[in-house]
Amino acid sequence: MHRFYVDGCSEADKSIRITGEDVNHILNVLRLSTGDEITISDGSSRDYLCKISDYCIDNSKYGEPAVIADIIDITGSNAELPADIYLFQGVPKGDKLETIIQKCVELGVYSIIPVMMERTIVKLDDKKKEKKINRYNAIAESAAKQSRRGIIPKVLDYMSMNEAISFAESQMDTVLFPYELAEGMDLSRDIINRLVKEAIDKNTINEKISIGIFIGPEGGFSDAEAKKLEDIDAKTVSLGHRILRTETAGMTVMSILSFLMDK
């Protein structure tokens, strides 16, 4: 069933008005009409099963092009993980970050933060950063729709490594730090299993923990960056005996957590 996102939906509503670019997509691309059923997400993990009851492609009836969908049923989305996972991704070369965003959204990430680290090769001015963030959020929205997420994960503004560490220290319950110098697989499995159990246990009482994952760019973390992460008690984990590319590492962590946390 086709899915759309509309902010501000309420369980007290009898119908939902869809506006903007989705109107053209619904009527002219998907060719849906009155009587067709769609799913609308409010972006806060509630899904509204709806039936299209009316539409207007000009401004004469609703003041703007709109599709009206009557609410049939409301359910909680089962597409979200029991933890909010933030990916702090060292900015890689080329279009790798686009792939990382797309796949990690499919795997359940809550938010992605591009981080300019010591070994980041890419240099961007503010204008280019803004343009890229807009594109990254469009990719995240498309991936969220495709994978039927209950929310649209946000790609936040670029941060320096110091800004990212300060943000993680103040906002995250736990920070994971995949690192080639981690002690071993048994300890890593223990750290991840305990983290997964904590997330699931908290979720049973309608609470969520927040998890930050730091991934280095090509060339990895500098010694100074690794020390700063250790200073905020980030938990070093191993992803195996193979050295993974930056575009693979974040997806690997998300795959592990998604598989173990999904209900």
Coordinates of C-alpha atoms in Angstrom, one line a residue, residues 56-223:
C56 CA -8.9 19.1 -5.9
I57 CA -6.0 19.9 -8.4
D58 CA -6.6 23.6 -8.4
N59 CA -7.1 26.2 -5.7
S60 CA -10.9 26.6 -6.0
K61 CA -12.0 24.3 -3.3
Y62 CA -9.4 24.0 -0.6
G63 CA -7.2 27.0 -1.3
E64 CA -4.5 24.8 -2.7
P65 CA -4.2 21.4 -4.5
A66 CA -5.2 18.8 -2.0
V67 CA -6.2 15.1 -1.5
I68 CA -8.6 14.4 1.3
A69 CA -8.3 11.0 3.0
D70 CA -10.8 9.7 5.6
I71 CA -9.3 7.8 8.5
I72 CA -10.3 4.1 8.7
D73 CA -8.0 2.9 11.4
I74 CA -5.0 4.0 13.5
T75 CA -2.2 1.7 14.5
G76 CA 1.3 2.0 15.9
S77 CA 4.1 1.6 13.4
N78 CA 6.1 -1.6 13.8
A79 CA 8.9 -0.4 11.6
E80 CA 10.8 1.5 14.3
L81 CA 13.5 0.1 16.5
P82 CA 13.3 0.2 20.3
A83 CA 16.2 2.6 20.4
D84 CA 17.0 5.9 18.6
I85 CA 20.3 5.3 16.8
Y86 CA 22.4 8.2 15.6
L87 CA 25.1 7.6 13.0
F88 CA 28.0 10.0 13.3
Q89 CA 29.5 9.4 9.9
G90 CA 33.0 10.7 9.0
V91 CA 32.4 12.4 5.6
P92 CA 33.7 10.2 2.8
K93 CA 34.7 11.1 -0.8
G94 CA 32.3 11.2 -3.7
D95 CA 28.7 10.1 -3.4
K96 CA 29.3 7.4 -0.8
L97 CA 27.4 9.3 1.9
E98 CA 24.3 9.1 -0.3
T99 CA 24.5 5.3 -0.3
I100 CA 25.2 5.3 3.5
I101 CA 22.1 7.4 4.2
Q102 CA 19.8 5.4 1.9
K103 CA 20.8 2.0 3.4
C104 CA 21.0 3.0 7.0
V105 CA 17.5 4.6 6.8
E106 CA 16.3 1.2 5.4
L107 CA 18.0 -0.5 8.4
G108 CA 16.3 1.7 11.0
V109 CA 18.7 4.6 11.8
Y110 CA 17.0 7.5 13.6
S111 CA 19.3 10.3 12.5
I112 CA 22.6 10.8 10.6
I113 CA 25.2 13.4 11.3
P114 CA 28.0 14.1 8.7
V115 CA 31.2 14.8 10.6
M116 CA 34.2 16.6 9.3
M117 CA 37.1 14.6 10.9
E118 CA 40.9 15.0 10.8
R119 CA 41.3 12.6 7.9
T120 CA 38.2 13.8 6.0
I121 CA 39.5 14.6 2.5
V122 CA 36.4 16.5 1.3
K123 CA 36.3 20.3 1.6
L124 CA 33.0 22.1 1.5
D125 CA 31.9 25.7 1.9
D126 CA 28.7 26.7 3.7
K127 CA 26.7 27.0 0.4
K128 CA 27.7 23.5 -0.7
K129 CA 27.0 22.1 2.7
E130 CA 23.5 23.4 2.7
K131 CA 22.8 22.1 -0.8
K132 CA 24.1 18.7 0.1
I133 CA 22.1 18.5 3.4
N134 CA 18.9 19.3 1.4
R135 CA 19.7 16.5 -1.0
Y136 CA 20.6 14.0 1.8
N137 CA 17.2 14.7 3.5
A138 CA 15.4 14.0 0.2
I139 CA 17.3 10.7 -0.1
A140 CA 16.3 9.9 3.5
E141 CA 12.7 10.6 2.8
S142 CA 12.6 8.5 -0.3
A143 CA 14.3 5.6 1.6
A144 CA 11.8 6.0 4.5
K145 CA 8.9 5.7 2.1
Q146 CA 10.3 2.7 0.3
S147 CA 11.0 0.8 3.6
R148 CA 7.7 1.9 5.2
R149 CA 9.3 3.6 8.1
G150 CA 7.1 5.2 10.8
I151 CA 9.3 8.3 10.7
I152 CA 11.5 10.2 8.2
P153 CA 15.0 10.1 9.7
K154 CA 16.7 13.5 9.6
V155 CA 20.2 14.2 8.3
L156 CA 21.5 17.0 10.5
D157 CA 23.9 19.7 9.6
Y158 CA 27.6 19.0 9.3
M159 CA 29.5 19.0 12.6
S160 CA 33.2 19.1 13.4
M161 CA 34.5 16.2 15.4
N162 CA 34.6 18.3 18.6
E163 CA 30.9 19.3 18.0
A164 CA 29.9 15.8 17.4
I165 CA 31.6 14.5 20.5
S166 CA 30.0 17.2 22.6
F167 CA 26.6 16.4 21.1
A168 CA 27.0 12.7 21.7
E169 CA 28.2 13.2 25.3
S170 CA 25.2 15.4 26.2
Q171 CA 22.5 13.6 24.2
M172 CA 23.4 9.9 23.9
D173 CA 22.9 7.2 26.5
T174 CA 25.6 5.1 24.9
V175 CA 28.2 5.7 22.3
L176 CA 29.6 2.8 20.2
F177 CA 33.0 3.2 18.6
P178 CA 33.9 0.5 16.0
Y179 CA 37.7 0.4 16.0
E180 CA 40.3 -1.9 14.6
L181 CA 42.1 -1.8 18.0
A182 CA 39.1 -3.1 19.9
E183 CA 40.0 -5.9 22.3
G184 CA 38.1 -8.8 20.6
M185 CA 34.9 -10.3 19.4
D186 CA 33.8 -11.8 22.7
L187 CA 33.9 -8.5 24.5
S188 CA 32.2 -6.8 21.5
R189 CA 29.4 -9.3 21.5
D190 CA 28.9 -8.8 25.2
I191 CA 28.7 -5.0 24.8
I192 CA 26.2 -5.2 22.0
N193 CA 24.0 -7.9 23.6
R194 CA 23.8 -5.9 26.8
L195 CA 22.9 -2.8 24.9
V196 CA 20.2 -4.6 22.9
K197 CA 18.7 -6.0 26.1
E198 CA 18.7 -2.6 27.7
A199 CA 16.9 -1.1 24.7
I200 CA 14.3 -3.8 24.6
D201 CA 13.7 -3.7 28.3
K202 CA 13.2 0.1 28.3
N203 CA 10.9 -0.2 25.3
T204 CA 8.5 -2.4 27.3
I205 CA 7.8 0.6 29.5
N206 CA 7.5 2.9 26.6
E207 CA 11.0 4.4 27.0
K208 CA 13.8 4.6 24.4
I209 CA 17.5 4.8 24.8
S210 CA 19.7 6.8 22.4
I211 CA 22.7 5.2 20.8
G212 CA 25.5 7.0 19.0
I213 CA 27.7 5.2 16.5
F214 CA 30.9 6.9 15.3
I215 CA 32.3 5.8 11.9
G216 CA 35.6 7.2 10.6
P217 CA 36.2 8.4 7.0
E218 CA 38.7 6.9 4.6
G219 CA 41.9 6.5 6.7
G220 CA 40.0 6.0 9.9
F221 CA 40.2 8.0 13.1
S222 CA 43.3 9.8 14.2
D223 CA 44.9 8.9 17.5

